[in-house]
PDB file of C-alpha atoms and ligand atoms in Angstrom:
ATOM      1  CA  UNK A 240     105.935  70.080 101.131  1.00  0.00           C
ATOM      2  CA  UNK A 241     109.036  71.969 102.231  1.00  0.00           C
ATOM      3  CA  UNK A 242     109.353  75.447 100.891  1.00  0.00           C
ATOM      4  CA  UNK A 243     110.847  78.597 102.385  1.00  0.00           C
ATOM      5  CA  UNK A 244     108.052  81.011 103.431  1.00  0.00           C
ATOM      6  CA  UNK A 245     107.207  83.339 100.609  1.00  0.00           C
ATOM      7  CA  UNK A 246     109.911  83.356  97.884  1.00  0.00           C
ATOM      8  CA  UNK A 247     112.187  85.638  99.720  1.00  0.00           C
ATOM      9  CA  UNK A 248     115.037  84.010 101.794  1.00  0.00           C
ATOM     10  CA  UNK A 249     116.088  85.817 104.914  1.00  0.00           C
ATOM     11  CA  UNK A 250     119.779  85.842 105.615  1.00  0.00           C
ATOM     12  CA  UNK A 251     120.852  84.152 108.843  1.00  0.00           C
ATOM     13  CA  UNK A 252     122.625  87.297 110.034  1.00  0.00           C
ATOM     14  CA  UNK A 253     119.842  89.684 108.975  1.00  0.00           C
ATOM     15  CA  UNK A 254     117.603  91.293 111.623  1.00  0.00           C
ATOM     16  CA  UNK A 255     114.809  88.956 112.492  1.00  0.00           C
ATOM     17  CA  UNK A 256     111.584  89.850 110.746  1.00  0.00           C
ATOM     18  CA  UNK A 257     109.713  89.481 114.054  1.00  0.00           C
ATOM     19  CA  UNK A 258     111.279  92.854 115.124  1.00  0.00           C
ATOM     20  CA  UNK A 259     112.935  91.452 118.107  1.00  0.00           C
ATOM     21  CA  UNK A 260     116.088  93.380 117.182  1.00  0.00           C
ATOM     22  CA  UNK A 261     118.146  90.077 117.323  1.00  0.00           C
ATOM     23  CA  UNK A 262     119.661  88.316 114.334  1.00  0.00           C
ATOM     24  CA  UNK A 263     117.403  85.958 112.530  1.00  0.00           C
ATOM     25  CA  UNK A 264     119.589  82.976 113.450  1.00  0.00           C
ATOM     26  CA  UNK A 265     119.453  83.787 117.112  1.00  0.00           C
ATOM     27  CA  UNK A 266     115.649  84.236 117.003  1.00  0.00           C
ATOM     28  CA  UNK A 267     112.832  82.853 114.780  1.00  0.00           C
ATOM     29  CA  UNK A 268     115.110  80.695 112.604  1.00  0.00           C
ATOM     30  CA  UNK A 269     115.673  78.501 115.599  1.00  0.00           C
ATOM     31  CA  UNK A 270     112.041  77.543 115.334  1.00  0.00           C
ATOM     32  CA  UNK A 271     112.604  76.224 111.819  1.00  0.00           C
ATOM     33  CA  UNK A 272     109.293  74.372 111.495  1.00  0.00           C
ATOM     34  CA  UNK A 273     107.685  77.898 111.263  1.00  0.00           C
ATOM     35  CA  UNK A 274     109.551  78.045 107.935  1.00  0.00           C
ATOM     36  CA  UNK A 275     107.201  75.564 106.189  1.00  0.00           C
ATOM     37  CA  UNK A 276     104.662  76.820 103.803  1.00  0.00           C
ATOM     38  CA  UNK A 277     101.660  75.281 105.597  1.00  0.00           C
ATOM     39  CA  UNK A 278      98.271  74.811 103.948  1.00  0.00           C
ATOM     40  CA  UNK A 279      94.713  74.403 105.315  1.00  0.00           C
ATOM     41  CA  UNK A 280      93.911  70.656 105.731  1.00  0.00           C
ATOM     42  CA  UNK A 281      90.523  71.044 103.862  1.00  0.00           C
ATOM     43  CA  UNK A 282      91.373  73.806 101.385  1.00  0.00           C
ATOM     44  CA  UNK A 283      94.877  73.848 100.018  1.00  0.00           C
ATOM     45  CA  UNK A 284      94.410  77.334  98.521  1.00  0.00           C
ATOM     46  CA  UNK A 285      94.276  78.687 102.072  1.00  0.00           C
ATOM     47  CA  UNK A 286      97.946  79.515 103.173  1.00  0.00           C
ATOM     48  CA  UNK A 287      98.405  79.405 106.828  1.00  0.00           C
ATOM     49  CA  UNK A 288     100.765  81.864 108.449  1.00  0.00           C
ATOM     50  CA  UNK A 289     103.825  81.052 110.545  1.00  0.00           C
ATOM     51  CA  UNK A 290     104.958  82.848 113.641  1.00  0.00           C
ATOM     52  CA  UNK A 291     107.293  85.142 111.511  1.00  0.00           C
ATOM     53  CA  UNK A 292     104.518  85.865 109.066  1.00  0.00           C
ATOM     54  CA  UNK A 293     102.159  86.778 111.823  1.00  0.00           C
ATOM     55  CA  UNK A 294     104.617  89.179 113.311  1.00  0.00           C
ATOM     56  CA  UNK A 295     105.079  90.726 109.884  1.00  0.00           C
ATOM     57  CA  UNK A 296     101.293  91.201 109.532  1.00  0.00           C
ATOM     58  CA  UNK A 297     101.026  92.496 113.158  1.00  0.00           C
ATOM     59  CA  UNK A 298     103.654  95.101 112.185  1.00  0.00           C
ATOM     60  CA  UNK A 299     101.761  96.132 109.054  1.00  0.00           C
ATOM     61  CA  UNK A 300      98.550  96.243 111.172  1.00  0.00           C
ATOM     62  CA  UNK A 301     100.130  98.617 113.628  1.00  0.00           C
ATOM     63  CA  UNK A 302     100.893 101.054 110.775  1.00  0.00           C
ATOM     64  CA  UNK A 303      97.288 100.652 109.548  1.00  0.00           C
ATOM     65  CA  UNK A 304      95.906 101.667 112.885  1.00  0.00           C
ATOM     66  CA  UNK A 305      98.346 104.658 113.197  1.00  0.00           C
ATOM     67  CA  UNK A 306      97.148 105.714 109.757  1.00  0.00           C
ATOM     68  CA  UNK A 307      93.486 105.533 110.784  1.00  0.00           C
ATOM     69  CA  UNK A 308      94.193 107.523 113.977  1.00  0.00           C
ATOM     70  CA  UNK A 309      95.941 110.132 111.852  1.00  0.00           C
ATOM     71  CA  UNK A 310      92.885 110.374 109.629  1.00  0.00           C
ATOM     72  CA  UNK A 311      90.489 110.501 112.623  1.00  0.00           C
ATOM     73  CA  UNK A 312      92.548 113.471 114.031  1.00  0.00           C
ATOM     74  CA  UNK A 313      92.249 115.259 110.755  1.00  0.00           C
ATOM     75  CA  UNK A 314      88.591 114.654 109.933  1.00  0.00           C
ATOM     76  CA  UNK A 315      86.198 117.649 110.033  1.00  0.00           C
ATOM     77  CA  UNK A 316      83.646 119.295 107.897  1.00  0.00           C
ATOM     78  CA  UNK A 317      84.916 121.194 104.868  1.00  0.00           C
ATOM     79  CA  UNK A 318      87.893 118.995 103.959  1.00  0.00           C
ATOM     80  CA  UNK A 319      87.969 116.878 100.823  1.00  0.00           C
ATOM     81  CA  UNK A 320      88.366 113.104 100.518  1.00  0.00           C
ATOM     82  CA  UNK A 321      91.445 113.965  98.418  1.00  0.00           C
ATOM     83  CA  UNK A 322      93.036 115.485 101.578  1.00  0.00           C
ATOM     84  CA  UNK A 323      92.431 112.085 103.335  1.00  0.00           C
ATOM     85  CA  UNK A 324      94.102 110.380 100.434  1.00  0.00           C
ATOM     86  CA  UNK A 325      97.163 112.591 100.612  1.00  0.00           C
ATOM     87  CA  UNK A 326      97.443 112.127 104.412  1.00  0.00           C
ATOM     88  CA  UNK A 327      97.266 108.334 104.088  1.00  0.00           C
ATOM     89  CA  UNK A 328      99.704 108.226 101.105  1.00  0.00           C
ATOM     90  CA  UNK A 329     102.299 110.397 102.653  1.00  0.00           C
ATOM     91  CA  UNK A 330     102.182 108.867 106.035  1.00  0.00           C
ATOM     92  CA  UNK A 331     102.315 105.313 104.675  1.00  0.00           C
ATOM     93  CA  UNK A 332     105.460 106.105 102.580  1.00  0.00           C
ATOM     94  CA  UNK A 333     107.166 107.995 105.393  1.00  0.00           C
ATOM     95  CA  UNK A 334     106.847 104.832 107.472  1.00  0.00           C
ATOM     96  CA  UNK A 335     108.317 102.573 104.803  1.00  0.00           C
ATOM     97  CA  UNK A 336     104.884 101.271 103.767  1.00  0.00           C
ATOM     98  CA  UNK A 337     103.152 100.932 100.500  1.00  0.00           C
ATOM     99  CA  UNK A 338      99.441 101.819 100.133  1.00  0.00           C
ATOM    100  CA  UNK A 339      97.996  98.591  98.796  1.00  0.00           C
ATOM    101  CA  UNK A 340      94.970 100.168  96.948  1.00  0.00           C
ATOM    102  CA  UNK A 341      96.986 102.385  94.734  1.00  0.00           C
ATOM    103  CA  UNK A 342      96.795 100.846  91.149  1.00  0.00           C
ATOM    104  CA  UNK A 343      95.250  97.647  92.611  1.00  0.00           C
ATOM    105  CA  UNK A 344      93.176  96.389  89.613  1.00  0.00           C
ATOM    106  CA  UNK A 345      93.247  99.979  88.394  1.00  0.00           C
ATOM    107  CA  UNK A 346      92.101 101.548  91.614  1.00  0.00           C
ATOM    108  CA  UNK A 347      93.449 105.259  91.292  1.00  0.00           C
ATOM    109  CA  UNK A 348      94.081 106.224  94.842  1.00  0.00           C
ATOM    110  CA  UNK A 349      95.761 105.059  98.123  1.00  0.00           C
ATOM    111  CA  UNK A 350      92.709 104.704 100.307  1.00  0.00           C
ATOM    112  CA  UNK A 351      88.927 104.009 100.012  1.00  0.00           C
ATOM    113  CA  UNK A 352      86.630 106.734 101.411  1.00  0.00           C
ATOM    114  CA  UNK A 353      82.915 105.944 101.332  1.00  0.00           C
ATOM    115  CA  UNK A 354      80.259 108.507 102.446  1.00  0.00           C
ATOM    116  CA  UNK A 355      76.726 108.017 103.673  1.00  0.00           C
ATOM    117  CA  UNK A 356      74.923 105.656 101.059  1.00  0.00           C
ATOM    118  CA  UNK A 357      78.255 104.661  99.623  1.00  0.00           C
ATOM    119  CA  UNK A 358      78.931 101.025 100.812  1.00  0.00           C
ATOM    120  CA  UNK A 359      82.591 100.644  99.950  1.00  0.00           C
ATOM    121  CA  UNK A 360      85.347 101.369  97.448  1.00  0.00           C
ATOM    122  CA  UNK A 361      84.637 105.144  97.271  1.00  0.00           C
ATOM    123  CA  UNK A 362      87.428 106.985  95.402  1.00  0.00           C
ATOM    124  CA  UNK A 363      88.852 110.060  97.087  1.00  0.00           C
ATOM    125  CA  UNK A 364      88.298 113.207  95.066  1.00  0.00           C
ATOM    126  CA  UNK A 365      87.020 116.808  95.332  1.00  0.00           C
ATOM    127  CA  UNK A 366      83.938 115.972  97.423  1.00  0.00           C
ATOM    128  CA  UNK A 367      83.748 118.053 100.609  1.00  0.00           C
ATOM    129  CA  UNK A 368      82.650 116.519 103.999  1.00  0.00           C
ATOM    130  CA  UNK A 369      79.524 117.947 105.482  1.00  0.00           C
ATOM    131  CA  UNK A 370      78.229 118.190 108.972  1.00  0.00           C
ATOM    132  CA  UNK A 371      76.192 114.992 109.745  1.00  0.00           C
ATOM    133  CA  UNK A 372      78.031 112.778 107.112  1.00  0.00           C
ATOM    134  CA  UNK A 373      79.289 109.317 107.964  1.00  0.00           C
ATOM    135  CA  UNK A 374      82.488 108.290 106.236  1.00  0.00           C
ATOM    136  CA  UNK A 375      84.207 104.922 106.069  1.00  0.00           C
ATOM    137  CA  UNK A 376      88.016 105.052 105.664  1.00  0.00           C
ATOM    138  CA  UNK A 377      89.543 101.733 104.531  1.00  0.00           C
ATOM    139  CA  UNK A 378      93.314 101.462 104.871  1.00  0.00           C
ATOM    140  CA  UNK A 379      95.400  98.518 103.570  1.00  0.00           C
ATOM    141  CA  UNK A 380      99.127  98.716 104.007  1.00  0.00           C
ATOM    142  CA  UNK A 381     102.053  96.605 102.792  1.00  0.00           C
ATOM    143  CA  UNK A 382     105.007  96.615 105.208  1.00  0.00           C
ATOM    144  CA  UNK A 383     108.024  94.403 104.575  1.00  0.00           C
ATOM    145  CA  UNK A 384     105.924  92.386 102.066  1.00  0.00           C
ATOM    146  CA  UNK A 385     103.071  91.792 104.520  1.00  0.00           C
ATOM    147  CA  UNK A 386      99.500  93.136 104.066  1.00  0.00           C
ATOM    148  CA  UNK A 387      97.144  94.264 106.842  1.00  0.00           C
ATOM    149  CA  UNK A 388      93.673  95.715 106.170  1.00  0.00           C
ATOM    150  CA  UNK A 389      91.269  97.594 108.536  1.00  0.00           C
ATOM    151  CA  UNK A 390      88.595 100.256 108.348  1.00  0.00           C
ATOM    152  CA  UNK A 391      86.300 102.277 110.518  1.00  0.00           C
ATOM    153  CA  UNK A 392      83.377 104.478 109.932  1.00  0.00           C
ATOM    154  CA  UNK A 393      83.526 108.016 111.492  1.00  0.00           C
ATOM    155  CA  UNK A 394      81.020 110.697 112.129  1.00  0.00           C
ATOM    156  CA  UNK A 395      81.481 114.281 110.758  1.00  0.00           C
ATOM    157  CA  UNK A 396      80.119 116.773 113.289  1.00  0.00           C
ATOM    158  CA  UNK A 397      76.726 115.869 114.925  1.00  0.00           C
ATOM    159  CA  UNK A 398      75.298 112.453 113.754  1.00  0.00           C
ATOM    160  CA  UNK A 399      71.558 111.932 113.132  1.00  0.00           C
ATOM    161  CA  UNK A 400      69.716 109.095 115.001  1.00  0.00           C
ATOM    162  CA  UNK A 401      69.857 107.058 111.842  1.00  0.00           C
ATOM    163  CA  UNK A 402      73.598 107.589 111.413  1.00  0.00           C
ATOM    164  CA  UNK A 403      74.194 106.516 115.078  1.00  0.00           C
ATOM    165  CA  UNK A 404      72.038 103.525 114.537  1.00  0.00           C
ATOM    166  CA  UNK A 405      73.840 102.157 111.387  1.00  0.00           C
ATOM    167  CA  UNK A 406      77.266 102.873 112.740  1.00  0.00           C
ATOM    168  CA  UNK A 407      76.513 101.042 115.963  1.00  0.00           C
ATOM    169  CA  UNK A 408      75.037  98.128 114.270  1.00  0.00           C
ATOM    170  CA  UNK A 409      77.942  97.794 111.796  1.00  0.00           C
ATOM    171  CA  UNK A 410      80.495  98.034 114.675  1.00  0.00           C
ATOM    172  CA  UNK A 411      78.602  95.366 116.742  1.00  0.00           C
ATOM    173  CA  UNK A 412      78.288  93.137 113.586  1.00  0.00           C
ATOM    174  CA  UNK A 413      82.046  92.961 113.350  1.00  0.00           C
ATOM    175  CA  UNK A 414      82.259  92.113 116.980  1.00  0.00           C
ATOM    176  CA  UNK A 415      79.604  89.380 116.655  1.00  0.00           C
ATOM    177  CA  UNK A 416      81.577  87.850 113.801  1.00  0.00           C
ATOM    178  CA  UNK A 417      84.889  88.043 115.672  1.00  0.00           C
ATOM    179  CA  UNK A 418      83.490  86.323 118.753  1.00  0.00           C
ATOM    180  CA  UNK A 419      82.760  83.197 116.502  1.00  0.00           C
ATOM    181  CA  UNK A 420      86.435  82.765 115.706  1.00  0.00           C
ATOM    182  CA  UNK A 421      88.020  79.703 117.126  1.00  0.00           C
ATOM    183  CA  UNK A 422      89.418  76.432 115.853  1.00  0.00           C
ATOM    184  CA  UNK A 423      86.774  73.998 114.722  1.00  0.00           C
ATOM    185  CA  UNK A 424      84.057  76.680 114.304  1.00  0.00           C
ATOM    186  CA  UNK A 425      83.485  77.450 110.556  1.00  0.00           C
ATOM    187  CA  UNK A 426      83.403  80.455 108.277  1.00  0.00           C
ATOM    188  CA  UNK A 427      79.583  79.774 108.106  1.00  0.00           C
ATOM    189  CA  UNK A 428      79.356  80.460 111.847  1.00  0.00           C
ATOM    190  CA  UNK A 429      80.916  83.890 111.368  1.00  0.00           C
ATOM    191  CA  UNK A 430      78.481  84.774 108.622  1.00  0.00           C
ATOM    192  CA  UNK A 431      75.537  83.405 110.591  1.00  0.00           C
ATOM    193  CA  UNK A 432      76.298  85.452 113.805  1.00  0.00           C
ATOM    194  CA  UNK A 433      76.630  88.684 111.742  1.00  0.00           C
ATOM    195  CA  UNK A 434      73.432  88.159 109.701  1.00  0.00           C
ATOM    196  CA  UNK A 435      71.364  87.108 112.700  1.00  0.00           C
ATOM    197  CA  UNK A 436      72.534  90.143 114.759  1.00  0.00           C
ATOM    198  CA  UNK A 437      72.216  92.824 111.983  1.00  0.00           C
ATOM    199  CA  UNK A 438      68.927  91.599 110.568  1.00  0.00           C
ATOM    200  CA  UNK A 439      67.644  91.368 114.212  1.00  0.00           C
ATOM    201  CA  UNK A 440      68.298  95.050 114.418  1.00  0.00           C
ATOM    202  CA  UNK A 441      66.248  95.660 111.186  1.00  0.00           C
ATOM    203  CA  UNK A 442      69.284  96.210 109.065  1.00  0.00           C
ATOM    204  CA  UNK A 443      70.552  94.243 106.016  1.00  0.00           C
ATOM    205  CA  UNK A 444      73.852  92.667 105.015  1.00  0.00           C
ATOM    206  CA  UNK A 445      75.625  93.246 101.673  1.00  0.00           C
ATOM    207  CA  UNK A 446      76.403  89.972  99.925  1.00  0.00           C
ATOM    208  CA  UNK A 447      78.395  91.118  96.873  1.00  0.00           C
ATOM    209  CA  UNK A 448      81.443  91.979  98.953  1.00  0.00           C
ATOM    210  CA  UNK A 449      82.990  89.660 101.506  1.00  0.00           C
ATOM    211  CA  UNK A 450      85.920  89.411 103.895  1.00  0.00           C
ATOM    212  CA  UNK A 451      89.056  87.616 102.627  1.00  0.00           C
ATOM    213  CA  UNK A 452      92.270  85.856 103.524  1.00  0.00           C
ATOM    214  CA  UNK A 453      95.024  88.448 103.806  1.00  0.00           C
ATOM    215  CA  UNK A 454      98.710  88.693 104.650  1.00  0.00           C
ATOM    216  CA  UNK A 455     100.760  87.462 101.733  1.00  0.00           C
ATOM    217  CA  UNK A 456      98.519  89.333  99.292  1.00  0.00           C
ATOM    218  CA  UNK A 457      95.633  91.751  99.378  1.00  0.00           C
ATOM    219  CA  UNK A 458      93.014  89.311  98.669  1.00  0.00           C
ATOM    220  CA  UNK A 459      93.657  85.596  99.300  1.00  0.00           C
ATOM    221  CA  UNK A 460      91.487  82.560  99.885  1.00  0.00           C
ATOM    222  CA  UNK A 461      89.235  82.075 101.553  1.00  0.00           C
ATOM    223  CA  UNK A 462      86.225  84.313 101.120  1.00  0.00           C
ATOM    224  CA  UNK A 463      84.527  85.259 104.338  1.00  0.00           C
ATOM    225  CA  UNK A 464      80.755  86.008 103.692  1.00  0.00           C
ATOM    226  CA  UNK A 465      78.957  88.118 106.179  1.00  0.00           C
ATOM    227  CA  UNK A 466      75.883  85.830 106.015  1.00  0.00           C
ATOM    228  CA  UNK A 467      75.506  82.121 106.110  1.00  0.00           C
ATOM    229  CA  UNK A 468      74.535  78.943 108.060  1.00  0.00           C
ATOM    230  CA  UNK A 469      75.827  77.544 111.252  1.00  0.00           C
ATOM    231  CA  UNK A 470      78.409  74.762 110.861  1.00  0.00           C
ATOM    232  CA  UNK A 471      78.749  75.383 107.117  1.00  0.00           C
ATOM    233  CA  UNK A 472      81.810  76.112 105.119  1.00  0.00           C
ATOM    234  CA  UNK A 473      85.498  75.748 105.904  1.00  0.00           C
ATOM    235  CA  UNK A 474      86.639  74.841 109.373  1.00  0.00           C
ATOM    236  CA  UNK A 475      88.867  77.451 111.152  1.00  0.00           C
ATOM    237  CA  UNK A 476      92.337  76.210 112.066  1.00  0.00           C
ATOM    238  CA  UNK A 477      95.163  78.097 113.845  1.00  0.00           C
ATOM    239  CA  UNK A 478      97.293  80.151 111.573  1.00  0.00           C
ATOM    240  CA  UNK A 479      94.435  81.338 109.364  1.00  0.00           C
ATOM    241  CA  UNK A 480      94.410  85.061 108.801  1.00  0.00           C
ATOM    242  CA  UNK A 481      91.453  86.796 107.284  1.00  0.00           C
ATOM    243  CA  UNK A 482      89.453  90.007 107.429  1.00  0.00           C
ATOM    244  CA  UNK A 483      85.875  90.294 108.713  1.00  0.00           C
ATOM    245  CA  UNK A 484      84.287  93.436 107.264  1.00  0.00           C
ATOM    246  CA  UNK A 485      80.571  93.451 107.338  1.00  0.00           C
ATOM    247  CA  UNK A 486      78.900  96.105 105.297  1.00  0.00           C
ATOM    248  CA  UNK A 487      75.514  96.849 106.881  1.00  0.00           C
ATOM    249  CA  UNK A 488      72.713  98.902 105.256  1.00  0.00           C
ATOM    250  CA  UNK A 489      69.852 100.705 107.082  1.00  0.00           C
ATOM    251  CA  UNK A 490      67.482  99.733 104.155  1.00  0.00           C
ATOM    252  CA  UNK A 491      67.643  96.952 101.602  1.00  0.00           C
ATOM    253  CA  UNK A 492      70.797  94.955 100.838  1.00  0.00           C
ATOM    254  CA  UNK A 493      70.809  95.660  97.036  1.00  0.00           C
ATOM    255  CA  UNK A 494      73.591  97.757  95.540  1.00  0.00           C
ATOM    256  CA  UNK A 495      74.587  99.685  92.443  1.00  0.00           C
ATOM    257  CA  UNK A 496      78.050 100.315  91.079  1.00  0.00           C
ATOM    258  CA  UNK A 497      78.703 103.876  89.907  1.00  0.00           C
ATOM    259  CA  UNK A 498      80.064 104.737  86.498  1.00  0.00           C
ATOM    260  CA  UNK A 499      83.533 105.099  88.045  1.00  0.00           C
ATOM    261  CA  UNK A 500      83.401 101.278  88.130  1.00  0.00           C
ATOM    262  CA  UNK A 501      84.343 101.192  91.822  1.00  0.00           C
ATOM    263  CA  UNK A 502      81.984 103.001  94.206  1.00  0.00           C
ATOM    264  CA  UNK A 503      79.205 100.772  95.527  1.00  0.00           C
ATOM    265  CA  UNK A 504      76.067 102.514  96.759  1.00  0.00           C
ATOM    266  CA  UNK A 505      72.763 101.235  98.285  1.00  0.00           C
ATOM    267  CA  UNK A 506      70.122 100.894  95.672  1.00  0.00           C
ATOM    268  CA  UNK A 507      67.600 102.596  97.889  1.00  0.00           C
ATOM    269  CA  UNK A 508      70.177 105.248  98.941  1.00  0.00           C
ATOM    270  CA  UNK A 509      69.856 104.306 102.586  1.00  0.00           C
ATOM    271  CA  UNK A 510      72.921 104.738 104.873  1.00  0.00           C
ATOM    272  CA  UNK A 511      75.559 102.026 104.859  1.00  0.00           C
ATOM    273  CA  UNK A 512      78.427 101.520 107.477  1.00  0.00           C
ATOM    274  CA  UNK A 513      81.388  99.213 107.832  1.00  0.00           C
ATOM    275  CA  UNK A 514      84.081  98.190 110.271  1.00  0.00           C
ATOM    276  CA  UNK A 515      86.990  95.784 109.366  1.00  0.00           C
ATOM    277  CA  UNK A 516      89.710  94.081 111.202  1.00  0.00           C
ATOM    278  CA  UNK A 517      92.420  91.507 110.208  1.00  0.00           C
ATOM    279  CA  UNK A 518      91.931  88.465 112.482  1.00  0.00           C
ATOM    280  CA  UNK A 519      94.219  85.551 113.300  1.00  0.00           C
ATOM    281  CA  UNK A 520      92.873  82.185 114.349  1.00  0.00           C
ATOM    282  CA  UNK A 521      94.867  81.119 117.461  1.00  0.00           C
ATOM    283  CA  UNK A 522      94.946  77.840 119.279  1.00  0.00           C
ATOM    284  CA  UNK A 523      92.238  79.016 121.713  1.00  0.00           C
ATOM    285  CA  UNK A 524      90.366  81.661 119.765  1.00  0.00           C
ATOM    286  CA  UNK A 525      91.440  84.734 117.949  1.00  0.00           C
ATOM    287  CA  UNK A 526      93.753  87.712 117.953  1.00  0.00           C
ATOM    288  CA  UNK A 527      93.158  90.888 116.017  1.00  0.00           C
ATOM    289  CA  UNK A 528      96.300  91.954 114.079  1.00  0.00           C
ATOM    290  CA  UNK A 529      94.635  95.404 113.648  1.00  0.00           C
ATOM    291  CA  UNK A 530      93.149  95.623 117.066  1.00  0.00           C
ATOM    292  CA  UNK A 531      90.859  98.615 118.102  1.00  0.00           C
ATOM    293  CA  UNK A 532      88.043  98.587 120.712  1.00  0.00           C
ATOM    294  CA  UNK A 533      84.576  97.699 119.285  1.00  0.00           C
TER     295      UNK A 533
HETATM  296  N1  LIG B 759      90.278  97.434 101.451  1.00  0.00           N
HETATM  297  C1  LIG B 759      89.221  96.777 100.691  1.00  0.00           C
HETATM  298  C2  LIG B 759      88.907  95.509 101.382  1.00  0.00           C
HETATM  299  O1  LIG B 759      88.653  95.578 102.523  1.00  0.00           O
HETATM  300  C3  LIG B 759      89.576  96.528  99.225  1.00  0.00           C
HETATM  301  C4  LIG B 759      89.772  97.803  98.508  1.00  0.00           C
HETATM  302  S1  LIG B 759      90.187  97.418  96.918  1.00  0.00           S
HETATM  303  C5  LIG B 759      90.611  98.874  96.234  1.00  0.00           C
HETATM  304  O2  LIG B 759      89.040  94.447 100.929  1.00  0.00           O
HETATM  305  F1  LIG B 759      91.180  98.680  95.070  1.00  0.00           F
HETATM  306  F2  LIG B 759      89.491  99.640  96.182  1.00  0.00           F
HETATM  307  F3  LIG B 759      91.409  99.436  96.988  1.00  0.00           F
HETATM  308 CO1  LIG B 760      89.374  93.777 103.332  1.00  0.00          CO
HETATM  309 CO1  LIG B 761      89.692  96.988 103.661  1.00  0.00          CO
END
């Protein structure tokens, strides 16, 4: 199959989308095999990313990380989640990005903010942050047509021992998953490592929400479960780009969706935390396209 990447054709004399500052014809166009729309050998629904695509997602990822940093600098007790939404929305637009959550399947805001027992997809509003809260901020940005998706869980003021525990376990769960990423390992290996680690710490893994392919769209194939069996599922190949975003609960894994149709909370109201990065499978392992230390 020979198709131009995406449906948008880049002019030969246009600036190269890899951000080199050179003309496209003097840069990535030279490597024209990167123009093929490559598909995963086992699952044709998985669209592999070219060098140009990867640079586009990396650029979007940079903006996502800058946005998360801006939010972190602004976080303190007494502010509303709406003020986080405004910050994310305005900063994204100012940097020529589009906040992907806004109007996505009817989601009404530009970022997800999930506090304490909220697992994910919390809708910003008039709620005020209190000392001791934990809050996950999940930013997905479209830049020049490419999507990057990352989140972190932050402390407000002094965390309780329980808050420290769940945030540490969630952070390390993402790390354990990422360390499994290399060609010929499987998606099952990623889920297996996360499940083994987090359950070993006495915590539980949410099953209803999973990581996902990302880059050309918000949610692409494949799904990336945060539980599973070694050697099961799709094999990883270079050029795959997907999120790993384990949601880890201090108590049971069961969840409830609130009447707003979005916010997921733990059924037992125990604390839940999450970290997410957008990960590229490379020839030798992995590269985070939304890198931050874990
Ligand atoms: N960013 C979330 C994820 O990691 C998805 C949010 S969907 C929204 O996949 F509509 F709530 F924004
Ligand atoms: Co995601
Ligand atoms: Co996300």
